[in-house]
């Protein structure tokens, strides 16, 4: 009687394990659409749950303990072996992917070449320095008879032009033939 209760319990657990083995079956069915490591992992999952189902069936049929343990051990060993192979394969796939992604990076910048991400700051800084120099010159000129309006308008106009140039240089280029935005 105890073997039948154990078989029903194991059968119930196996049935509720569908949240794991049904997606694993879908991964196996997808075939080459999934990475090898994922298919190996799915095979390990299905093997483990199939072993549990077979063990429940053998318990229900009243098979002696020695063959029952042999089936359970063989199934568990196969599932563990597949899972270990999947883990090794996954590490290899991650290394290959990392190598491919590192190969996609652009060549290092040339000596004296500044990255484009600083273009806005360079343009704005240069324009503000030019506006400050113009303001100092116009302040000196005002002390020598230049109008106040010109002393204020000239530096503001120069700073505005520098800001406009910096903003236009920082805007990414439109998509070209390759469809890649922002590559100059």
mmCIF file of C-alpha atoms in Angstrom:
data_model
loop_
_atom_site.group_PDB
_atom_site.id
_atom_site.type_symbol
_atom_site.label_atom_id
_atom_site.label_comp_id
_atom_site.label_asym_id
_atom_site.label_seq_id
_atom_site.Cartn_x
_atom_site.Cartn_y
_atom_site.Cartn_z
ATOM 1 C CA UNK A 1 0.000 0.000 0.000
ATOM 2 C CA UNK A 2 2.839 2.409 0.778
ATOM 3 C CA UNK A 3 4.331 1.956 -2.727
ATOM 4 C CA UNK A 4 1.032 2.942 -4.360
ATOM 5 C CA UNK A 5 0.750 6.082 -2.208
ATOM 6 C CA UNK A 6 4.345 6.968 -3.079
ATOM 7 C CA UNK A 7 3.552 6.350 -6.767
ATOM 8 C CA UNK A 8 0.505 8.648 -6.630
ATOM 9 C CA UNK A 9 2.519 11.362 -4.881
ATOM 10 C CA UNK A 10 5.356 11.081 -7.390
ATOM 11 C CA UNK A 11 2.831 11.096 -10.232
ATOM 12 C CA UNK A 12 1.211 14.270 -8.865
ATOM 13 C CA UNK A 13 4.594 15.973 -8.546
ATOM 14 C CA UNK A 14 5.490 14.871 -12.081
ATOM 15 C CA UNK A 15 2.213 16.235 -13.436
ATOM 16 C CA UNK A 16 2.756 19.559 -11.687
ATOM 17 C CA UNK A 17 6.277 19.702 -13.135
ATOM 18 C CA UNK A 18 4.760 20.550 -16.515
ATOM 19 C CA UNK A 19 5.782 24.167 -15.929
ATOM 20 C CA UNK A 20 9.361 22.953 -16.500
ATOM 21 C CA UNK A 21 9.138 20.114 -18.956
ATOM 22 C CA UNK A 22 6.623 21.630 -21.402
ATOM 23 C CA UNK A 23 8.829 24.673 -22.170
ATOM 24 C CA UNK A 24 11.782 22.283 -22.366
ATOM 25 C CA UNK A 25 9.881 20.207 -24.922
ATOM 26 C CA UNK A 26 9.197 23.397 -26.895
ATOM 27 C CA UNK A 27 12.930 24.185 -26.865
ATOM 28 C CA UNK A 28 13.719 20.691 -28.126
ATOM 29 C CA UNK A 29 11.078 20.971 -30.811
ATOM 30 C CA UNK A 30 12.495 24.336 -31.967
ATOM 31 C CA UNK A 31 15.706 22.543 -32.918
ATOM 32 C CA UNK A 32 18.395 24.714 -34.479
ATOM 33 C CA UNK A 33 16.501 27.890 -33.555
ATOM 34 C CA UNK A 34 17.832 27.452 -30.016
ATOM 35 C CA UNK A 35 21.479 27.375 -28.928
ATOM 36 C CA UNK A 36 22.990 23.946 -28.322
ATOM 37 C CA UNK A 37 23.422 24.638 -24.609
ATOM 38 C CA UNK A 38 19.741 25.438 -24.238
ATOM 39 C CA UNK A 39 18.745 22.273 -26.072
ATOM 40 C CA UNK A 40 21.060 20.193 -23.873
ATOM 41 C CA UNK A 41 19.587 21.800 -20.786
ATOM 42 C CA UNK A 42 16.073 21.108 -22.085
ATOM 43 C CA UNK A 43 17.020 17.493 -22.751
ATOM 44 C CA UNK A 44 18.286 17.209 -19.173
ATOM 45 C CA UNK A 45 15.011 18.620 -17.860
ATOM 46 C CA UNK A 46 12.881 16.267 -19.948
ATOM 47 C CA UNK A 47 15.085 13.307 -18.993
ATOM 48 C CA UNK A 48 14.743 14.082 -15.302
ATOM 49 C CA UNK A 49 10.966 14.443 -15.437
ATOM 50 C CA UNK A 50 10.625 11.350 -17.632
ATOM 51 C CA UNK A 51 12.653 9.440 -15.057
ATOM 52 C CA UNK A 52 10.288 10.627 -12.332
ATOM 53 C CA UNK A 53 7.279 9.561 -14.412
ATOM 54 C CA UNK A 54 8.816 6.159 -15.171
ATOM 55 C CA UNK A 55 9.640 5.665 -11.506
ATOM 56 C CA UNK A 56 6.057 6.520 -10.528
ATOM 57 C CA UNK A 57 4.746 4.052 -13.110
ATOM 58 C CA UNK A 58 7.104 1.308 -11.903
ATOM 59 C CA UNK A 59 6.085 1.964 -8.298
ATOM 60 C CA UNK A 60 2.443 1.737 -9.269
ATOM 61 C CA UNK A 61 3.067 -1.580 -11.047
ATOM 62 C CA UNK A 62 4.826 -2.983 -7.979
ATOM 63 C CA UNK A 63 8.295 -3.511 -9.474
ATOM 64 C CA UNK A 64 10.867 -4.637 -6.863
ATOM 65 C CA UNK A 65 13.187 -2.075 -5.319
ATOM 66 C CA UNK A 66 16.444 -3.081 -7.021
ATOM 67 C CA UNK A 67 15.271 -2.573 -10.661
ATOM 68 C CA UNK A 68 13.340 0.509 -9.566
ATOM 69 C CA UNK A 69 16.472 2.070 -8.081
ATOM 70 C CA UNK A 70 18.473 1.100 -11.173
ATOM 71 C CA UNK A 71 15.995 2.937 -13.447
ATOM 72 C CA UNK A 72 15.926 5.974 -11.161
ATOM 73 C CA UNK A 73 19.734 6.063 -10.903
ATOM 74 C CA UNK A 74 20.208 5.674 -14.663
ATOM 75 C CA UNK A 75 17.713 8.455 -15.395
ATOM 76 C CA UNK A 76 19.175 10.780 -12.760
ATOM 77 C CA UNK A 77 22.693 10.093 -14.039
ATOM 78 C CA UNK A 78 21.664 10.854 -17.609
ATOM 79 C CA UNK A 79 19.922 14.085 -16.556
ATOM 80 C CA UNK A 80 22.922 15.209 -14.495
ATOM 81 C CA UNK A 81 25.313 14.367 -17.341
ATOM 82 C CA UNK A 82 23.248 16.327 -19.856
ATOM 83 C CA UNK A 83 22.999 19.288 -17.489
ATOM 84 C CA UNK A 84 26.767 19.326 -16.965
ATOM 85 C CA UNK A 85 27.365 19.195 -20.723
ATOM 86 C CA UNK A 86 24.894 22.066 -21.123
ATOM 87 C CA UNK A 87 26.776 24.158 -18.547
ATOM 88 C CA UNK A 88 30.122 23.531 -20.269
ATOM 89 C CA UNK A 89 28.634 24.339 -23.667
ATOM 90 C CA UNK A 90 27.006 27.506 -22.294
ATOM 91 C CA UNK A 91 30.375 28.775 -21.039
ATOM 92 C CA UNK A 92 31.897 28.114 -24.467
ATOM 93 C CA UNK A 93 29.029 29.958 -26.206
ATOM 94 C CA UNK A 94 29.434 32.924 -23.859
ATOM 95 C CA UNK A 95 33.169 33.100 -24.635
ATOM 96 C CA UNK A 96 32.477 32.940 -28.383
ATOM 97 C CA UNK A 97 29.852 35.670 -28.103
ATOM 98 C CA UNK A 98 32.210 37.871 -26.092
ATOM 99 C CA UNK A 99 34.920 37.433 -28.730
ATOM 100 C CA UNK A 100 32.486 38.340 -31.508
ATOM 101 C CA UNK A 101 31.279 41.446 -29.672
ATOM 102 C CA UNK A 102 34.810 42.582 -28.915
ATOM 103 C CA UNK A 103 35.657 42.228 -32.613
ATOM 104 C CA UNK A 104 32.846 44.648 -33.482
ATOM 105 C CA UNK A 105 34.349 47.540 -31.545
ATOM 106 C CA UNK A 106 36.002 50.236 -33.619
ATOM 107 C CA UNK A 107 39.746 50.623 -33.810
ATOM 108 C CA UNK A 108 41.279 52.698 -31.023
ATOM 109 C CA UNK A 109 41.353 56.429 -31.724
ATOM 110 C CA UNK A 110 44.403 57.866 -33.424
ATOM 111 C CA UNK A 111 46.909 59.869 -31.400
ATOM 112 C CA UNK A 112 45.631 63.397 -30.937
ATOM 113 C CA UNK A 113 42.112 62.407 -32.014
ATOM 114 C CA UNK A 114 39.434 63.356 -29.518
ATOM 115 C CA UNK A 115 36.225 61.333 -29.271
ATOM 116 C CA UNK A 116 33.087 62.802 -30.825
ATOM 117 C CA UNK A 117 31.256 62.731 -27.490
ATOM 118 C CA UNK A 118 33.310 65.755 -26.409
ATOM 119 C CA UNK A 119 32.480 67.783 -29.548
ATOM 120 C CA UNK A 120 29.691 69.725 -27.853
ATOM 121 C CA UNK A 121 31.823 70.567 -24.824
ATOM 122 C CA UNK A 122 34.773 71.631 -27.010
ATOM 123 C CA UNK A 123 32.587 73.860 -29.185
ATOM 124 C CA UNK A 124 30.803 75.417 -26.240
ATOM 125 C CA UNK A 125 34.021 75.941 -24.273
ATOM 126 C CA UNK A 126 35.782 77.498 -27.236
ATOM 127 C CA UNK A 127 32.829 79.775 -27.944
ATOM 128 C CA UNK A 128 32.589 80.901 -24.339
ATOM 129 C CA UNK A 129 36.331 81.595 -24.252
ATOM 130 C CA UNK A 130 35.981 83.615 -27.451
ATOM 131 C CA UNK A 131 33.005 85.504 -25.985
ATOM 132 C CA UNK A 132 34.977 86.234 -22.804
ATOM 133 C CA UNK A 133 37.883 87.551 -24.827
ATOM 134 C CA UNK A 134 35.497 89.706 -26.881
ATOM 135 C CA UNK A 135 33.857 90.992 -23.714
ATOM 136 C CA UNK A 136 37.223 91.955 -22.248
ATOM 137 C CA UNK A 137 38.241 93.696 -25.463
ATOM 138 C CA UNK A 138 34.900 95.497 -25.707
ATOM 139 C CA UNK A 139 35.112 96.492 -22.028
ATOM 140 C CA UNK A 140 38.499 97.959 -22.776
ATOM 141 C CA UNK A 141 36.996 99.650 -25.860
ATOM 142 C CA UNK A 142 34.054 101.030 -23.842
ATOM 143 C CA UNK A 143 36.487 102.609 -21.470
ATOM 144 C CA UNK A 144 37.865 104.294 -24.560
ATOM 145 C CA UNK A 145 34.512 105.427 -26.023
ATOM 146 C CA UNK A 146 32.703 102.326 -27.518
ATOM 147 C CA UNK A 147 28.893 102.168 -26.874
ATOM 148 C CA UNK A 148 27.485 99.968 -24.027
ATOM 149 C CA UNK A 149 25.105 98.128 -26.388
ATOM 150 C CA UNK A 150 27.992 96.888 -28.495
ATOM 151 C CA UNK A 151 29.899 95.844 -25.349
ATOM 152 C CA UNK A 152 26.999 93.542 -24.327
ATOM 153 C CA UNK A 153 25.697 92.400 -27.739
ATOM 154 C CA UNK A 154 28.994 91.223 -29.221
ATOM 155 C CA UNK A 155 29.884 88.647 -26.533
ATOM 156 C CA UNK A 156 26.274 87.372 -26.387
ATOM 157 C CA UNK A 157 26.179 86.954 -30.171
ATOM 158 C CA UNK A 158 29.522 85.135 -30.206
ATOM 159 C CA UNK A 159 28.436 82.816 -27.373
ATOM 160 C CA UNK A 160 25.129 82.105 -29.172
ATOM 161 C CA UNK A 161 26.940 81.278 -32.416
ATOM 162 C CA UNK A 162 29.338 78.983 -30.575
ATOM 163 C CA UNK A 163 26.414 77.231 -28.874
ATOM 164 C CA UNK A 164 24.658 76.772 -32.220
ATOM 165 C CA UNK A 165 27.798 75.358 -33.868
ATOM 166 C CA UNK A 166 28.395 73.009 -30.915
ATOM 167 C CA UNK A 167 24.796 71.789 -30.991
ATOM 168 C CA UNK A 168 24.902 71.174 -34.756
ATOM 169 C CA UNK A 169 28.149 69.207 -34.458
ATOM 170 C CA UNK A 170 26.727 67.056 -31.652
ATOM 171 C CA UNK A 171 23.601 66.019 -33.615
ATOM 172 C CA UNK A 172 24.047 62.512 -35.078
ATOM 173 C CA UNK A 173 24.257 62.161 -38.825
ATOM 174 C CA UNK A 174 21.154 60.847 -40.600
ATOM 175 C CA UNK A 175 20.997 57.183 -41.515
ATOM 176 C CA UNK A 176 23.015 56.443 -44.618
ATOM 177 C CA UNK A 177 23.088 53.474 -46.925
ATOM 178 C CA UNK A 178 24.071 51.140 -44.111
ATOM 179 C CA UNK A 179 21.195 52.327 -41.928
ATOM 180 C CA UNK A 180 23.476 53.163 -39.022
ATOM 181 C CA UNK A 181 22.768 56.453 -37.288
ATOM 182 C CA UNK A 182 25.424 58.596 -35.724
ATOM 183 C CA UNK A 183 28.412 57.094 -37.552
ATOM 184 C CA UNK A 184 30.542 59.735 -39.207
#
